Amino acid sequence: MGETIQTAIETRQLTVAYAATTALWNVSLQIPMRRISAIVGPNGAGKSTLLKAILGVVPVLSGEVIVNDAALVGEQSAGGKASRIGYVPQRSAVDWDFPITVLDLVLMGTYGRLKWFQRPGKKEREDAFEALEQVQMREYADRQIGQLSGGQQQRVFLARAFVQKAKIYLLDEPFAGVDAKTEKMIVEILHRLRDQGDTIVMVHHDLTTVANYFDHVTLLNRQLVAAGTTQTTFTAENIQATYGIDGMMWGQMSNGHCHD
Amino acid sequence: MIEFFSDYTVQLVVAGSAITGATSGALGCFAYLRKQGLIGDVISHSTLLGIVVVFWVWFALTGEGSKSLWLLIPGAIVAAIGAMILMQWIANSTKIKPDASLGVVLALFFGSGMTMLRWIQRSATPIPGQAGLEDYLFGMAAAMTLADLWMVAGLAVCSLLLLVICWSRFKVLTFDVQYATGLGLAVGRWELLMLSLLVIGIVIGIQIVGVVLMVAMLIAPASAARQWTNTLGKMVGLAAVIGSMCAGGGALVSAAGKGLPTGPVIVVFLCFVVGFSILFGPGRGVLSRRRKLVA
């Protein structure tokens, strides 16, 4: 890790509000490129909102989000720059009854490369099968997405981001309702992506695994509490400042608890 | 009986109804999946005001009453746009809850439309052509002329063509708007296009189904079709078939029993299909789920 660390995503005095409630207040932070970063904080801390603000799907009241072009440039050139942000939504935000199969869902990752009148063809289907292979979900290609387990659902959404040839991955609690084996598999995949030069930002709930999984951590409770390398930032004081109670204990209490 | 089927008017009416049913059924799948059923209901009720207003304005300008769809559909579209703008404004600028705002807009537009309808019908000097204006409440397929059929068929073909050509975009936007934004699509413009298609899916049915029950023509075929398939393409195709059969059948029955409003007859057919699908749909149907529990 000798190279200088560049910034992939920067927020400057970012404030986001829904109706009358402030979700994020004056958040200025830098998320490093080619690293795996966690966003942690209590429920309602604005973690998902921060991801959505980076994605550009929530109205920003003031401040700005800057995504570094360098973080979006890869070897293969696919679609536009914007199409290089792969978003994996929170499981509870997905309509699992939608009439769509696993293959169809993964194919959506190719839509950014297609013109508005085009449909995915043979090449796109091959890409999709390859991505499904990577997450060991190929044999489920024809299943409707609601007929999968929680872990399988996450893997399929991850495959969609692969097909998109994303350079920045935004994941909203990918481990919620996922078994330990799948969690391990997803972490390995994400670490491999990071080693290939991709930037990963994840909303994460389980404080006990932060130190093992992440290079960088952002502690958030509507306002920024702290952000930096996990080693220096993920400290008892910062956790306490974020959660208001003994954070490590909170982490143990929440372990195994399903957050939706 | 043979005479009845070979009757030119009957053929025209059934063709018009089937085209409308297929289009509304197909477009309705997107309203169903985007959970816009109630918005569809507000839009369809709101169109009454537009219909009545353009009828009156045309009379004021020309001295004649006209019920041509070439006049009434544009009026209905303008009212629909007005209703949507008002809903958006209430949602953005007031603290009224979304469902209440839908109720307020529906009541305002439909109430004004009804008031104006009665006022026109009871005016001291009778307005020529006003008889039958109340048929737009519950539909009167038999009133369809060849010119009307061209209007409906034109809108139907254009919107179905758009649906087929832009299929992938519509699919991703319906499933996951946020992901579509991440892909870099011009989400705002696509949303507007889809909303326009929803409006077209509604206004083409004002004559055949009527403004009160039109939402059933959008939502019922989609609800039934969803029970039989797990892919969007098949769902849209099946909803189009169900919509066209029910609308065509309803128009036939209504034309045979003189004076029977078409909308309610079509809706009864649709309800049978929805009920059957909910009971017997494979994997999702009530009966197949019960069998699974027993086994």
XYZ file of C-alpha atoms in Angstrom:
555
model
C 0.000 0.000 0.000
C 2.903 2.291 -0.709
C 1.148 4.529 -3.244
C -0.434 7.815 -2.234
C -4.081 7.417 -1.449
C -6.373 9.394 -3.693
C -9.894 10.420 -2.835
C -12.698 8.641 -4.687
C -15.675 10.434 -3.216
C -15.757 13.689 -1.358
C -18.686 15.422 0.324
C -18.483 19.094 1.230
C -20.805 20.415 3.926
C -23.474 18.053 2.689
C -26.936 18.562 4.174
C -29.904 16.411 3.167
C -33.423 16.699 4.575
C -36.646 14.779 4.015
C -39.701 17.024 4.544
C -38.959 18.592 7.932
C -36.412 16.094 9.304
C -32.715 16.521 8.706
C -31.132 13.269 7.591
C -27.593 14.528 7.157
C -26.176 17.708 8.597
C -23.055 19.446 7.319
C -21.120 16.292 6.470
C -17.666 16.846 4.986
C -15.703 13.695 4.359
C -13.357 11.967 1.971
C -13.629 8.328 1.005
C -10.401 6.848 -0.371
C -9.998 5.307 -3.809
C -9.208 1.609 -4.190
C -10.164 0.901 -0.617
C -13.072 -0.786 1.111
C -14.859 1.658 3.376
C -17.609 1.221 5.956
C -20.297 3.669 6.959
C -21.497 2.853 10.471
C -23.867 4.517 12.893
C -27.119 3.903 14.757
C -30.524 3.483 13.068
C -31.682 6.719 11.459
C -28.145 8.087 11.350
C -28.428 8.850 7.643
C -26.179 6.043 6.401
C -28.417 5.003 3.501
C -29.084 8.661 2.769
C -25.347 9.257 2.413
C -25.105 6.432 -0.149
C -28.096 7.799 -2.025
C -26.626 11.302 -1.987
C -23.436 9.921 -3.555
C -25.593 8.152 -6.140
C -27.472 11.405 -6.703
C -30.984 10.184 -6.034
C -31.897 12.340 -3.023
C -32.334 16.105 -3.206
C -29.368 17.802 -1.580
C -30.316 20.825 0.517
C -26.843 22.344 0.574
C -23.258 21.331 0.052
C -22.052 18.971 -2.666
C -20.848 15.498 -3.551
C -17.809 15.172 -5.766
C -16.978 11.844 -7.388
C -13.403 11.716 -8.636
C -13.291 10.881 -12.343
C -10.074 8.936 -11.781
C -11.975 6.494 -9.573
C -14.375 5.787 -12.417
C -11.828 5.049 -15.108
C -11.100 1.402 -15.719
C -9.297 -0.665 -18.314
C -12.338 -1.531 -20.396
C -14.399 1.442 -21.376
C -18.044 0.820 -20.737
C -20.900 3.284 -21.074
C -20.582 6.728 -19.561
C -18.874 7.654 -16.334
C -22.070 7.541 -14.343
C -22.645 3.943 -15.352
C -19.553 2.955 -13.386
C -21.285 3.351 -10.039
C -22.770 0.000 -9.042
C -25.491 0.342 -6.454
C -26.678 -2.615 -4.391
C -29.847 -1.505 -2.570
C -30.963 -2.469 0.890
C -32.909 -5.712 0.687
C -36.002 -4.147 2.194
C -36.015 -1.532 -0.581
C -36.462 -4.115 -3.355
C -39.832 -5.280 -4.690
C -39.148 -9.023 -4.448
C -42.506 -9.819 -6.041
C -41.503 -8.037 -9.254
C -41.910 -10.347 -12.263
C -38.248 -10.635 -13.096
C -35.837 -13.556 -13.191
C -32.272 -13.653 -11.879
C -30.876 -13.463 -15.422
C -33.091 -10.464 -16.304
C -31.960 -8.668 -13.173
C -28.265 -9.204 -13.909
C -28.821 -8.128 -17.533
C -29.950 -4.742 -16.225
C -26.278 -4.137 -15.505
C -25.690 -3.951 -19.266
C -28.403 -1.368 -19.908
C -26.032 1.558 -19.384
C -24.079 0.375 -22.458
C -27.184 -0.082 -24.592
C -28.930 2.632 -26.560
C -32.474 3.461 -25.517
C -33.985 1.320 -28.270
C -31.639 -1.660 -27.841
C -32.162 -4.851 -25.890
C -29.506 -7.102 -24.394
C -28.260 -9.653 -26.947
C -25.991 -12.702 -26.956
C -22.896 -10.825 -25.800
C -24.763 -9.290 -22.869
C -26.211 -12.644 -21.860
C -22.745 -14.189 -21.850
C -21.521 -11.375 -19.592
C -24.456 -11.951 -17.270
C -23.834 -15.703 -17.024
C -20.168 -15.046 -16.340
C -21.058 -12.676 -13.489
C -23.505 -15.211 -12.080
C -20.733 -17.802 -12.232
C -18.541 -15.544 -10.091
C -21.121 -15.478 -7.320
C -22.005 -19.167 -7.845
C -25.572 -18.415 -8.872
C -25.573 -19.622 -12.472
C -27.972 -22.492 -11.902
C -30.544 -20.046 -10.495
C -30.689 -17.926 -13.666
C -34.345 -18.714 -14.390
C -35.652 -18.256 -10.850
C -37.892 -15.352 -9.963
C -35.919 -13.143 -7.557
C -38.388 -13.601 -4.694
C -37.707 -17.346 -4.683
C -34.122 -16.923 -3.465
C -32.704 -16.873 0.052
C -31.383 -13.605 1.507
C -27.775 -14.475 0.739
C -28.593 -15.530 -2.817
C -30.479 -12.284 -3.374
C -27.440 -10.241 -2.323
C -25.161 -12.244 -4.593
C -27.435 -11.668 -7.562
C -27.428 -7.913 -6.999
C -23.657 -8.037 -6.705
C -23.513 -9.866 -10.031
C -25.538 -7.047 -11.577
C -22.899 -4.565 -10.419
C -20.152 -6.803 -11.926
C -21.876 -6.861 -15.299
C -22.130 -3.118 -15.159
C -18.298 -3.106 -14.915
C -18.652 -0.760 -11.986
C -15.576 0.934 -10.578
C -17.275 2.277 -7.478
C -19.570 -0.046 -5.535
C -22.149 1.382 -3.163
C -23.677 -1.357 -1.008
C -26.453 -0.776 1.502
C -26.217 -3.363 4.294
C -25.408 -6.347 2.093
C -25.100 -8.630 5.120
C -28.560 -8.044 6.556
C -30.335 -11.399 6.741
C -27.404 -13.225 5.147
C -25.899 -16.454 6.495
C -22.279 -16.549 7.699
C -21.060 -18.580 4.721
C -22.451 -16.124 2.189
C -21.125 -13.184 4.171
C -17.644 -14.668 4.011
C -17.994 -15.248 0.277
C -19.179 -11.687 -0.372
C -16.348 -10.234 1.729
C -13.823 -12.267 -0.266
C -15.282 -11.026 -3.527
C -15.219 -7.417 -2.331
C -11.612 -7.699 -1.162
C -10.690 -9.128 -4.550
C -12.406 -6.199 -6.278
C -10.506 -3.771 -4.072
C -7.225 -5.465 -4.924
C -8.113 -5.035 -8.610
C -8.465 -1.297 -8.014
C -12.166 -0.810 -7.383
C -13.573 1.422 -4.655
C -16.116 -0.073 -2.290
C -18.365 1.833 0.108
C -20.692 -0.123 2.341
C -23.278 0.653 4.986
C -22.466 -1.828 7.740
C -24.185 -2.737 10.987
C -22.082 -5.301 12.772
C -19.409 -3.427 14.721
C -17.577 -6.631 15.623
C -16.437 -7.230 12.039
C -15.481 -3.674 11.073
C -11.826 -4.074 11.962
C -11.524 -7.291 9.932
C -13.355 -6.216 6.808
C -12.565 -2.554 6.212
C -9.640 -0.283 5.399
C -11.525 2.895 6.145
C -14.474 3.731 8.355
C -16.925 6.624 8.571
C -18.799 7.030 11.854
C -22.027 8.863 11.291
C -24.919 10.053 13.399
C -26.624 12.645 11.177
C -23.430 14.612 11.627
C -20.001 13.226 10.923
C -18.427 11.863 14.108
C -15.168 10.649 12.640
C -13.704 9.284 9.409
C -10.348 7.737 8.668
C -8.419 4.486 8.493
C -10.022 1.758 10.577
C -6.884 1.428 12.667
C -6.844 5.027 13.834
C -10.531 5.898 13.709
C -12.418 2.853 14.934
C -11.734 3.563 18.601
C -13.855 3.099 21.711
C -14.236 6.872 22.149
C -15.407 7.429 18.586
C -17.850 4.522 18.791
C -19.238 5.850 22.042
C -19.558 9.317 20.552
C -21.507 7.804 17.645
C -23.874 5.520 19.503
C -24.103 7.313 22.833
C -23.696 4.069 24.777
C -20.814 1.672 25.083
C -20.426 0.870 21.440
C -18.658 -2.434 21.742
C -21.431 -3.719 23.938
C -23.948 -2.443 21.433
C -22.042 -4.305 18.765
C -22.279 -7.541 20.703
C -25.966 -7.035 21.416
C -26.723 -6.437 17.782
C -24.689 -9.418 16.654
C -26.959 -11.931 15.001
C -29.828 -9.506 15.148
C -31.441 -8.900 11.765
C -31.616 -5.255 10.746
C -34.134 -4.412 8.132
C -77.835 -13.369 -34.187
C -75.616 -13.521 -37.300
C -77.110 -10.220 -38.321
C -76.047 -8.785 -34.989
C -72.424 -9.854 -35.382
C -72.147 -8.745 -38.984
C -73.587 -5.362 -38.082
C -71.080 -2.691 -39.026
C -71.564 -0.674 -35.833
C -71.121 -3.745 -33.649
C -67.888 -4.670 -35.415
C -66.588 -1.148 -35.027
C -67.501 -0.984 -31.357
C -65.999 -4.376 -30.548
C -62.805 -3.556 -32.445
C -62.467 -0.236 -30.643
C -63.058 -1.852 -27.272
C -60.593 -4.673 -27.896
C -57.871 -2.219 -28.985
C -58.491 -0.073 -25.918
C -58.532 -3.066 -23.590
C -55.261 -4.423 -24.970
C -53.495 -1.063 -24.692
C -54.771 -0.201 -21.229
C -54.033 -3.744 -20.064
C -50.436 -3.593 -21.304
C -49.719 -0.070 -20.018
C -51.538 -0.881 -16.784
C -48.879 -3.468 -15.874
C -46.427 -0.634 -15.316
C -48.923 1.286 -13.182
C -49.515 -1.911 -11.203
C -45.802 -2.572 -10.662
C -45.052 1.063 -9.838
C -47.920 0.998 -7.330
C -49.684 3.826 -9.155
C -53.178 2.337 -9.100
C -54.606 5.106 -6.942
C -52.911 7.791 -9.013
C -54.517 6.194 -12.052
C -57.897 6.416 -10.363
C -57.403 10.101 -9.557
C -56.326 10.809 -13.143
C -59.287 8.979 -14.661
C -61.856 10.683 -12.419
C -60.209 14.041 -13.089
C -60.645 13.709 -16.843
C -64.407 14.259 -16.469
C -63.784 17.945 -15.823
C -61.707 18.204 -19.000
C -64.346 16.406 -21.052
C -67.153 18.654 -19.855
C -65.130 21.858 -20.153
C -64.019 21.261 -23.764
C -67.559 20.270 -24.679
C -68.831 23.578 -23.305
C -65.997 25.672 -24.771
C -66.570 24.109 -28.211
C -70.262 24.918 -27.916
C -69.518 28.516 -26.868
C -67.211 28.922 -29.864
C -69.243 27.175 -32.572
C -72.781 27.019 -31.224
C -72.808 23.241 -31.614
C -72.169 20.442 -29.152
C -69.622 17.844 -30.260
C -68.774 14.566 -28.561
C -65.995 13.589 -30.961
C -63.068 11.949 -29.204
C -60.780 14.202 -31.276
C -62.114 16.992 -29.063
C -62.772 15.212 -25.770
C -59.515 13.249 -25.440
C -57.298 16.356 -25.658
C -59.558 17.927 -23.030
C -59.211 14.843 -20.855
C -55.414 14.941 -21.233
C -55.256 18.591 -20.171
C -57.352 17.816 -17.074
C -55.144 14.822 -16.272
C -52.010 16.968 -16.491
C -53.659 19.605 -14.293
C -54.562 16.982 -11.696
C -51.021 15.586 -11.667
C -49.455 19.028 -11.298
C -51.782 19.766 -8.392
C -50.949 16.425 -6.716
C -47.249 17.157 -7.098
C -47.668 20.652 -5.724
C -49.600 19.434 -2.680
C -47.000 16.747 -2.010
C -44.101 19.216 -2.255
C -45.511 22.329 -0.646
C -47.919 21.211 2.058
C -47.881 18.763 4.931
C -50.992 16.964 3.686
C -50.368 13.209 3.619
C -50.016 11.673 0.135
C -53.216 9.588 0.285
C -55.214 12.566 1.519
C -53.822 14.715 -1.292
C -54.975 12.109 -3.820
C -58.448 12.230 -2.266
C -58.527 16.023 -2.341
C -57.527 16.217 -6.017
C -59.995 13.503 -7.040
C -62.827 15.197 -5.179
C -61.975 18.611 -6.582
C -61.774 17.583 -10.236
C -64.524 14.973 -10.264
C -66.823 17.133 -8.153
C -66.336 20.139 -10.422
C -66.816 17.915 -13.466
C -70.101 16.518 -12.112
C -71.353 19.980 -11.174
C -70.591 21.360 -14.600
C -72.115 18.294 -16.279
C -75.433 18.840 -14.462
C -75.295 22.566 -15.161
C -74.876 21.941 -18.890
C -77.655 19.381 -18.933
C -80.087 21.656 -17.114
C -79.296 24.921 -18.821
C -82.425 26.936 -19.693
C -81.635 26.915 -23.419
C -80.758 23.269 -24.123
C -77.270 22.801 -25.579
C -77.480 20.650 -28.721
C -75.668 17.340 -28.357
C -75.541 17.416 -24.591
C -77.685 14.263 -24.374
C -75.373 11.346 -23.670
C -72.661 13.446 -22.080
C -73.301 11.553 -18.839
C -72.291 8.345 -20.691
C -68.664 9.280 -20.073
C -69.230 8.351 -16.427
C -69.822 4.638 -17.042
C -69.001 4.269 -20.706
C -71.099 3.728 -23.802
C -69.124 1.828 -26.398
C -72.077 1.944 -28.805
C -71.545 5.692 -29.189
C -68.236 5.083 -30.956
C -67.917 6.440 -34.514
C -65.347 5.560 -37.147
C -63.534 8.848 -36.450
C -63.408 7.948 -32.759
C -62.006 4.533 -33.599
C -59.181 6.139 -35.610
C -58.336 8.397 -32.678
C -58.260 5.530 -30.168
C -56.392 3.176 -32.503
C -53.822 5.866 -33.338
C -53.048 6.540 -29.694
C -52.997 2.809 -28.958
C -50.553 1.967 -31.741
C -48.229 4.865 -30.869
C -48.074 4.014 -27.182
C -47.621 0.274 -27.746
C -44.836 0.977 -30.259
C -43.087 3.195 -27.727
C -43.475 0.467 -25.130
C -41.867 -2.137 -27.383
C -39.032 0.112 -28.573
C -38.081 1.470 -25.140
C -38.752 -1.830 -23.373
C -35.419 -2.140 -21.540
C -35.535 1.400 -20.235
C -39.101 1.022 -18.982
C -38.190 -2.227 -17.301
C -35.250 -0.915 -15.289
C -37.079 2.301 -14.378
C -40.079 0.376 -13.146
C -38.009 -2.046 -11.123
C -35.383 0.214 -9.611
C -35.233 3.976 -10.219
C -32.167 4.445 -8.048
C -30.198 1.853 -9.944
C -31.266 3.467 -13.211
C -29.820 6.725 -11.901
C -26.566 4.923 -11.114
C -26.514 3.650 -14.706
C -26.563 7.265 -15.832
C -29.990 7.265 -17.482
C -31.949 10.520 -17.819
C -34.412 9.316 -15.214
C -36.532 12.472 -15.097
C -37.293 12.404 -18.813
C -38.099 8.669 -18.794
C -40.402 9.082 -15.802
C -42.259 11.803 -17.670
C -42.624 9.560 -20.712
C -43.979 6.706 -18.590
C -46.428 9.046 -16.889
C -47.605 10.234 -20.316
C -48.215 6.635 -21.344
C -50.217 6.089 -18.153
C -52.378 9.075 -19.064
C -52.882 7.739 -22.585
C -53.772 4.309 -21.201
C -56.525 6.056 -19.249
C -57.929 8.602 -21.691
C -58.408 6.164 -24.547
C -60.949 4.373 -22.356
C -63.176 7.307 -21.380
C -65.794 6.472 -23.995
C -65.802 2.701 -23.671
C -65.315 2.166 -19.940
C -66.052 5.635 -18.554
C -64.073 7.724 -16.086
C -65.450 6.103 -12.926
C -64.333 2.528 -13.600
C -61.421 3.122 -15.980
C -58.819 2.307 -13.317
C -60.076 -1.301 -13.332
C -59.171 -1.534 -17.029
C -55.598 -0.612 -16.063
C -55.093 -2.606 -12.887
C -57.298 -5.705 -13.221
C -55.635 -7.285 -16.303
C -52.216 -6.723 -14.699
C -53.335 -8.248 -11.395
C -54.696 -11.312 -13.163
C -51.714 -11.715 -15.495
C -49.240 -11.450 -12.609
C -50.708 -14.658 -11.131
C -49.702 -16.733 -14.162
C -46.135 -15.692 -14.951
C -42.877 -14.511 -13.431
C -41.527 -12.503 -16.344
C -42.458 -8.977 -17.272
C -42.785 -9.671 -20.999
C -45.283 -12.473 -20.534
C -47.164 -10.473 -17.926
C -47.613 -7.509 -20.269
C -48.638 -9.763 -23.159
C -51.132 -11.691 -21.079
C -52.580 -8.497 -19.581
C -53.099 -7.172 -23.115
C -54.966 -10.353 -24.104
C -57.119 -10.305 -20.961
C -57.847 -6.602 -21.390
C -58.862 -6.951 -25.022
C -61.055 -10.038 -24.428
C -62.878 -8.489 -21.479
C -63.358 -5.118 -23.155
C -64.436 -6.689 -26.455
C -66.784 -9.088 -24.680
C -68.199 -6.363 -22.486
C -68.873 -4.165 -25.517
C -70.709 -7.045 -27.249
C -72.952 -7.703 -24.259
C -73.596 -4.023 -23.808
C -74.429 -3.551 -27.486
C -76.815 -6.538 -27.400
C -78.663 -5.291 -24.328
C -79.574 -1.838 -25.567
C -78.625 0.971 -23.239
C -76.579 -1.118 -20.820
C -73.486 0.941 -19.846
C -70.335 -0.778 -21.136
C -67.976 0.009 -18.259
C -69.720 -2.014 -15.544
C -70.170 -5.013 -17.876
C -66.449 -4.986 -18.741
C -65.545 -4.655 -15.076
C -67.704 -7.671 -14.173
C -65.824 -9.719 -16.787
C -62.503 -8.456 -15.451
C -63.475 -9.365 -11.899
C -64.199 -12.939 -12.974
C -60.783 -13.237 -14.607
C -59.019 -11.711 -11.588
C -60.936 -13.970 -9.180
C -60.157 -17.053 -11.255
C -56.460 -16.112 -11.464
C -56.159 -15.444 -7.741
C -57.690 -18.833 -7.025
C -55.949 -20.967 -9.620
C -52.715 -19.154 -10.533
C -49.824 -21.653 -10.393
C -47.505 -21.139 -7.428
C -49.145 -17.887 -6.368
C -52.842 -18.789 -6.413
C -54.736 -19.299 -3.162
C -55.455 -22.943 -3.989
C -51.911 -23.821 -5.024
C -50.541 -22.195 -1.862
C -53.011 -24.174 0.237
C -51.954 -27.395 -1.503
C -48.358 -26.586 -0.675
C -49.260 -26.154 2.993
C -51.043 -29.502 3.074
C -48.196 -31.311 1.336
